[in-house]
Tab-separated table of C-alpha atoms in Angstrom:
chain	number	residue	atom	x	y	z
O	14	MET	CA	0.000	0.000	0.000
O	15	LYS	CA	1.299	3.447	-0.949
O	16	PRO	CA	1.985	5.435	2.230
O	17	ASN	CA	-0.089	8.554	2.790
O	18	ASN	CA	-0.600	11.198	5.454
O	19	GLU	CA	-1.419	14.917	5.710
O	20	THR	CA	2.162	15.974	5.003
O	21	LEU	CA	2.425	13.865	1.845
O	22	GLU	CA	-0.955	15.114	0.659
O	23	LEU	CA	0.137	18.717	1.162
O	24	LEU	CA	3.405	18.176	-0.711
O	25	ASN	CA	1.685	16.422	-3.606
O	26	GLN	CA	-0.792	19.281	-4.065
O	27	HIS	CA	1.840	21.977	-4.611
O	28	VAL	CA	1.167	24.450	-7.415
O	29	SER	CA	2.734	27.779	-8.319
O	30	VAL	CA	0.350	30.623	-7.443
O	31	ARG	CA	0.351	33.687	-9.698
O	32	GLN	CA	-2.874	35.389	-8.573
O	33	TYR	CA	-3.460	36.553	-5.013
O	34	LEU	CA	-6.391	37.781	-2.958
O	35	ASP	CA	-6.290	41.234	-1.411
O	36	LYS	CA	-5.819	39.652	1.997
O	37	PRO	CA	-2.890	40.506	4.259
O	38	VAL	CA	-0.338	38.155	5.753
O	39	SER	CA	-0.013	38.976	9.445
O	40	GLU	CA	3.316	39.526	11.176
O	41	GLU	CA	2.602	36.449	13.284
O	42	GLN	CA	2.035	34.331	10.175
O	43	LEU	CA	5.168	35.687	8.504
O	44	ALA	CA	7.213	34.955	11.625
O	45	ALA	CA	5.860	31.397	11.752
O	46	ILE	CA	6.661	30.825	8.071
O	47	ILE	CA	10.211	32.180	8.267
O	48	GLY	CA	10.724	30.380	11.573
O	49	ALA	CA	9.802	27.097	9.898
O	50	GLY	CA	12.303	27.962	7.176
O	51	GLN	CA	15.003	28.384	9.803
O	52	MET	CA	14.488	24.802	10.942
O	53	ALA	CA	15.637	23.450	7.574
O	54	SER	CA	18.950	21.625	7.378
O	55	THR	CA	21.969	23.900	7.075
O	56	SER	CA	25.563	22.967	6.291
O	57	SER	CA	27.604	22.818	9.530
O	58	ASN	CA	25.025	25.156	11.101
O	59	VAL	CA	26.422	28.119	9.144
O	60	GLN	CA	22.871	29.373	8.345
O	61	ALA	CA	24.284	31.322	5.416
O	62	TYR	CA	21.123	33.040	4.215
O	63	SER	CA	18.886	36.030	4.923
O	64	VAL	CA	15.365	36.958	3.823
O	65	ILE	CA	14.110	40.397	2.789
O	66	ALA	CA	10.322	40.731	3.283
O	67	VAL	CA	9.001	43.441	0.959
O	68	THR	CA	5.517	44.835	1.586
O	69	GLU	CA	5.894	48.467	0.502
O	70	PRO	CA	3.911	48.888	-2.781
O	71	VAL	CA	6.348	51.244	-4.512
O	72	LEU	CA	9.308	49.014	-3.717
O	73	LYS	CA	7.419	45.924	-4.916
O	74	ALA	CA	6.673	47.728	-8.179
O	75	GLN	CA	10.362	48.539	-8.627
O	76	LEU	CA	11.333	44.938	-7.920
O	77	ALA	CA	8.707	43.697	-10.367
O	78	ALA	CA	10.109	45.947	-13.095
O	79	LEU	CA	13.625	44.629	-12.494
O	80	SER	CA	12.400	41.006	-12.447
O	81	GLY	CA	10.730	40.837	-15.854
O	82	ASN	CA	7.581	42.885	-15.170
O	83	GLN	CA	5.869	40.011	-13.371
O	84	ALA	CA	2.647	41.553	-12.077
O	85	TYR	CA	2.134	39.050	-9.281
O	86	ILE	CA	5.129	40.521	-7.457
O	87	GLU	CA	3.084	43.678	-7.046
O	88	GLN	CA	-0.157	41.815	-6.352
O	89	CYS	CA	1.034	39.504	-3.571
O	90	PRO	CA	0.893	40.972	-0.043
O	91	VAL	CA	4.460	39.903	0.787
O	92	PHE	CA	7.376	39.430	-1.581
O	93	LEU	CA	10.277	37.522	-0.050
O	94	VAL	CA	13.781	37.835	-1.460
O	95	TRP	CA	15.884	34.874	-0.355
O	96	CYS	CA	19.575	35.727	-0.218
O	97	ALA	CA	22.745	33.703	0.140
O	98	ASP	CA	24.521	35.533	2.928
O	99	LEU	CA	28.211	35.243	3.785
O	100	TYR	CA	28.385	38.837	5.070
O	101	ARG	CA	27.092	37.882	8.508
O	102	LEU	CA	29.608	35.040	8.779
O	103	HIS	CA	32.457	37.244	7.560
O	104	GLU	CA	31.675	39.930	10.123
O	105	THR	CA	31.201	37.356	12.893
O	106	THR	CA	34.495	35.556	12.288
O	107	ALA	CA	36.717	38.469	11.210
O	108	HIS	CA	38.509	38.809	14.544
O	109	TYR	CA	39.302	35.073	14.536
O	110	LEU	CA	40.730	34.931	11.005
O	111	GLN	CA	43.919	36.405	9.607
O	112	SER	CA	42.634	36.309	6.014
O	113	ALA	CA	39.226	36.443	4.308
O	114	GLU	CA	40.372	34.512	1.235
O	115	SER	CA	38.591	31.377	2.427
O	116	PHE	CA	35.260	33.146	1.995
O	117	ASP	CA	35.833	33.657	-1.731
O	118	SER	CA	35.389	30.034	-2.745
O	119	THR	CA	33.026	28.040	-4.906
O	120	GLU	CA	32.315	25.754	-1.963
O	121	ASN	CA	31.068	28.605	0.233
O	122	PHE	CA	29.025	29.984	-2.663
O	123	ILE	CA	27.340	26.582	-3.054
O	124	VAL	CA	26.799	26.196	0.698
O	125	ALA	CA	25.138	29.601	1.010
O	126	THR	CA	22.973	29.044	-2.078
O	127	VAL	CA	21.837	25.608	-0.922
O	128	ASP	CA	21.143	26.900	2.590
O	129	ALA	CA	18.865	29.590	1.155
O	130	ALA	CA	17.063	27.080	-1.057
O	131	LEU	CA	16.467	24.588	1.761
O	132	ALA	CA	15.119	27.269	4.091
O	133	ALA	CA	12.883	28.689	1.363
O	134	GLN	CA	11.314	25.329	0.591
O	135	ASN	CA	10.601	24.745	4.268
O	136	ALA	CA	8.932	28.164	4.338
O	137	ALA	CA	6.925	27.356	1.216
O	138	ILE	CA	5.523	24.198	2.818
O	139	ALA	CA	4.736	26.107	6.012
O	140	ALA	CA	2.865	28.755	4.010
O	141	GLU	CA	0.850	26.129	2.156
O	142	SER	CA	-0.051	24.465	5.451
O	143	LEU	CA	-1.642	27.803	6.461
O	144	GLY	CA	-3.733	27.951	3.286
O	145	MET	CA	-1.403	30.288	1.409
O	146	GLY	CA	0.434	29.828	-1.852
O	147	ILE	CA	3.782	30.803	-3.334
O	148	VAL	CA	5.653	31.094	-6.594
O	149	TYR	CA	9.431	31.277	-6.914
O	150	ILE	CA	10.834	34.200	-8.933
O	151	GLY	CA	14.195	33.581	-10.573
O	152	GLY	CA	13.772	36.917	-12.353
O	153	VAL	CA	15.345	38.709	-9.390
O	154	ARG	CA	18.638	37.761	-11.050
O	155	ASN	CA	17.734	39.492	-14.341
O	156	ASN	CA	19.078	42.848	-13.161
O	157	ILE	CA	20.860	41.579	-10.109
O	158	ALA	CA	23.152	44.552	-9.472
O	159	GLU	CA	20.317	47.083	-9.629
O	160	LEU	CA	18.047	44.945	-7.466
O	161	SER	CA	20.787	44.371	-4.906
O	162	GLU	CA	21.422	48.103	-4.684
O	163	LEU	CA	17.708	48.766	-4.266
O	164	LEU	CA	17.597	46.354	-1.306
O	165	ASN	CA	20.886	47.607	0.179
O	166	LEU	CA	22.488	44.170	-0.001
O	167	PRO	CA	26.043	44.322	1.340
O	168	GLU	CA	29.097	42.518	0.001
O	169	ARG	CA	28.968	38.734	0.154
O	170	VAL	CA	25.161	38.741	-0.147
O	171	TYR	CA	23.266	37.975	-3.351
O	172	PRO	CA	19.570	37.346	-4.157
O	173	VAL	CA	19.100	33.683	-5.052
O	174	PHE	CA	15.397	34.001	-5.917
O	175	GLY	CA	12.232	35.775	-4.891
O	176	MET	CA	9.029	34.243	-3.542
O	177	CYS	CA	5.547	35.684	-3.842
O	178	LEU	CA	3.509	34.892	-0.734
O	179	GLY	CA	-0.214	35.247	-0.117
O	180	TYR	CA	-3.651	33.692	-0.379
O	181	PRO	CA	-4.457	32.184	-3.794
O	182	ALA	CA	-7.155	33.781	-5.954
O	183	GLY	CA	-8.609	30.765	-7.767
O	184	ALA	CA	-7.283	27.272	-8.249
O	185	SER	CA	-4.377	26.192	-10.436
O	186	GLY	CA	-3.945	22.799	-12.030
O	187	LEU	CA	-1.183	20.446	-11.036
O	188	ARG	CA	1.689	20.417	-13.518
O	189	PRO	CA	2.804	16.844	-14.260
O	190	ARG	CA	6.336	15.929	-13.294
O	191	LEU	CA	8.813	13.514	-14.812
O	192	PRO	CA	8.082	9.857	-14.083
O	193	LEU	CA	9.511	8.743	-10.757
O	194	GLU	CA	11.780	6.247	-12.528
O	195	ALA	CA	13.290	9.074	-14.573
O	196	VAL	CA	14.745	10.679	-11.466
O	197	LEU	CA	15.110	7.717	-9.090
O	198	HIS	CA	18.199	5.620	-9.817
O	199	ARG	CA	19.225	2.634	-7.744
O	200	ASN	CA	22.827	1.928	-6.764
O	201	GLY	CA	24.185	4.033	-9.610
O	202	TYR	CA	23.091	6.213	-12.522
O	203	ASP	CA	21.179	4.286	-15.200
O	204	LYS	CA	21.731	6.150	-18.500
O	205	ALA	CA	19.873	3.553	-20.537
O	206	LYS	CA	16.433	4.520	-19.244
O	207	THR	CA	16.683	8.254	-19.991
O	208	ALA	CA	15.340	8.283	-23.553
O	209	GLY	CA	12.327	6.103	-22.805
O	210	GLN	CA	11.338	7.997	-19.668
O	211	VAL	CA	11.627	11.379	-21.404
O	212	ALA	CA	9.590	10.127	-24.380
O	213	ALA	CA	6.830	9.011	-22.020
O	214	TYR	CA	6.907	12.363	-20.244
O	215	ASP	CA	6.801	14.260	-23.541
O	216	GLU	CA	3.419	12.683	-24.265
O	217	VAL	CA	2.079	13.679	-20.854
O	218	SER	CA	3.475	17.210	-21.044
O	219	SER	CA	2.100	17.744	-24.560
O	220	ALA	CA	-1.384	16.763	-23.380
O	221	TYR	CA	-1.039	19.099	-20.403
O	222	MET	CA	-0.015	22.018	-22.636
O	223	ARG	CA	-2.908	21.408	-25.019
O	224	GLU	CA	-5.360	21.526	-22.114
O	225	ARG	CA	-3.714	24.512	-20.457
O	226	THR	CA	-3.559	26.622	-23.639
O	227	GLY	CA	-6.868	25.552	-25.156
O	228	GLY	CA	-5.102	23.766	-27.991
O	229	GLN	CA	-2.805	26.665	-28.891
O	230	SER	CA	0.308	24.745	-27.920
O	231	ASP	CA	1.280	21.119	-27.535
O	232	ALA	CA	5.018	21.593	-27.096
O	233	PRO	CA	6.612	18.569	-25.405
O	234	TRP	CA	8.888	19.024	-22.422
O	235	SER	CA	12.038	18.145	-24.383
O	236	ALA	CA	11.315	20.883	-26.941
O	237	MET	CA	10.678	23.448	-24.213
O	238	MET	CA	13.934	22.491	-22.507
O	239	ALA	CA	15.837	22.766	-25.787
O	240	LYS	CA	14.498	26.290	-26.208
O	241	ARG	CA	15.340	27.103	-22.608
O	242	PHE	CA	18.985	26.007	-22.985
O	243	ALA	CA	19.558	27.235	-26.538
O	244	GLU	CA	21.361	30.322	-25.259
O	245	PRO	CA	23.264	30.951	-22.016
O	246	ALA	CA	21.213	32.869	-19.474
O	247	ARG	CA	22.260	35.674	-17.119
O	248	MET	CA	25.911	35.721	-18.112
O	249	HIS	CA	26.325	38.884	-16.033
O	250	MET	CA	26.073	36.772	-12.877
O	251	LYS	CA	29.743	35.740	-12.828
O	252	GLU	CA	31.053	39.311	-12.803
O	253	PHE	CA	28.466	40.343	-10.202
O	254	LEU	CA	29.359	37.461	-7.865
O	255	GLN	CA	33.059	38.275	-8.197
O	256	GLU	CA	32.365	41.892	-7.301
O	257	LYS	CA	30.285	40.754	-4.309
O	258	GLY	CA	33.145	38.631	-2.978
O	259	PHE	CA	31.558	35.233	-3.631
O	260	MET	CA	34.184	34.180	-6.163
O	261	GLN	CA	37.773	35.085	-6.872
O	262	LYS	CA	38.442	37.061	-10.038
């Protein structure tokens, strides 16, 4: 029998929410959501992340403009910007260390980025348990220098992604995922099954797109991914991260 409980049901009903009710998120609710995020796993307890909660309408509008003009950033009551944060650690440990070179490493960049992602997903689940919804916004990296300046992010801090938070206005359909066997390998990576699993998923994703667009599109997942990776994205990130002290030049 397939195991099931309230937590599994909640996780399996996740959808991205892009329309929000005009209903506030209280400070108590926000504290509970971020607090749940803080209980996520963190590498060696470094807790290398920070969260900027944006509620001011003018600032949300500015962030939306810098993130691809995504209207739901303005519409949601709270916009969270999840940041990888090595500034706090650098300041905390400065009087113990003779050199800060160890901070400017790919390993620390990965640790801080993963820490932010783990905490954010915990927070997302907490929000959904309270009847709210979220959508991640990678567009905060479109104009990352300008956005970072707008939020007064110091050195060794960068915005990993944004998260719209609020009460959903209307229901969204579940987007089908890859077959379990496409992502679950046993005792080693099985390359032989890739083509067959992707072909099966292409059929499912094409049907989903036809239904979602009213027949205007039936693009399979593989075609959409090919379009997505046809050109390198956000090449300005490397220079920005070097300037922020996350990577050596």
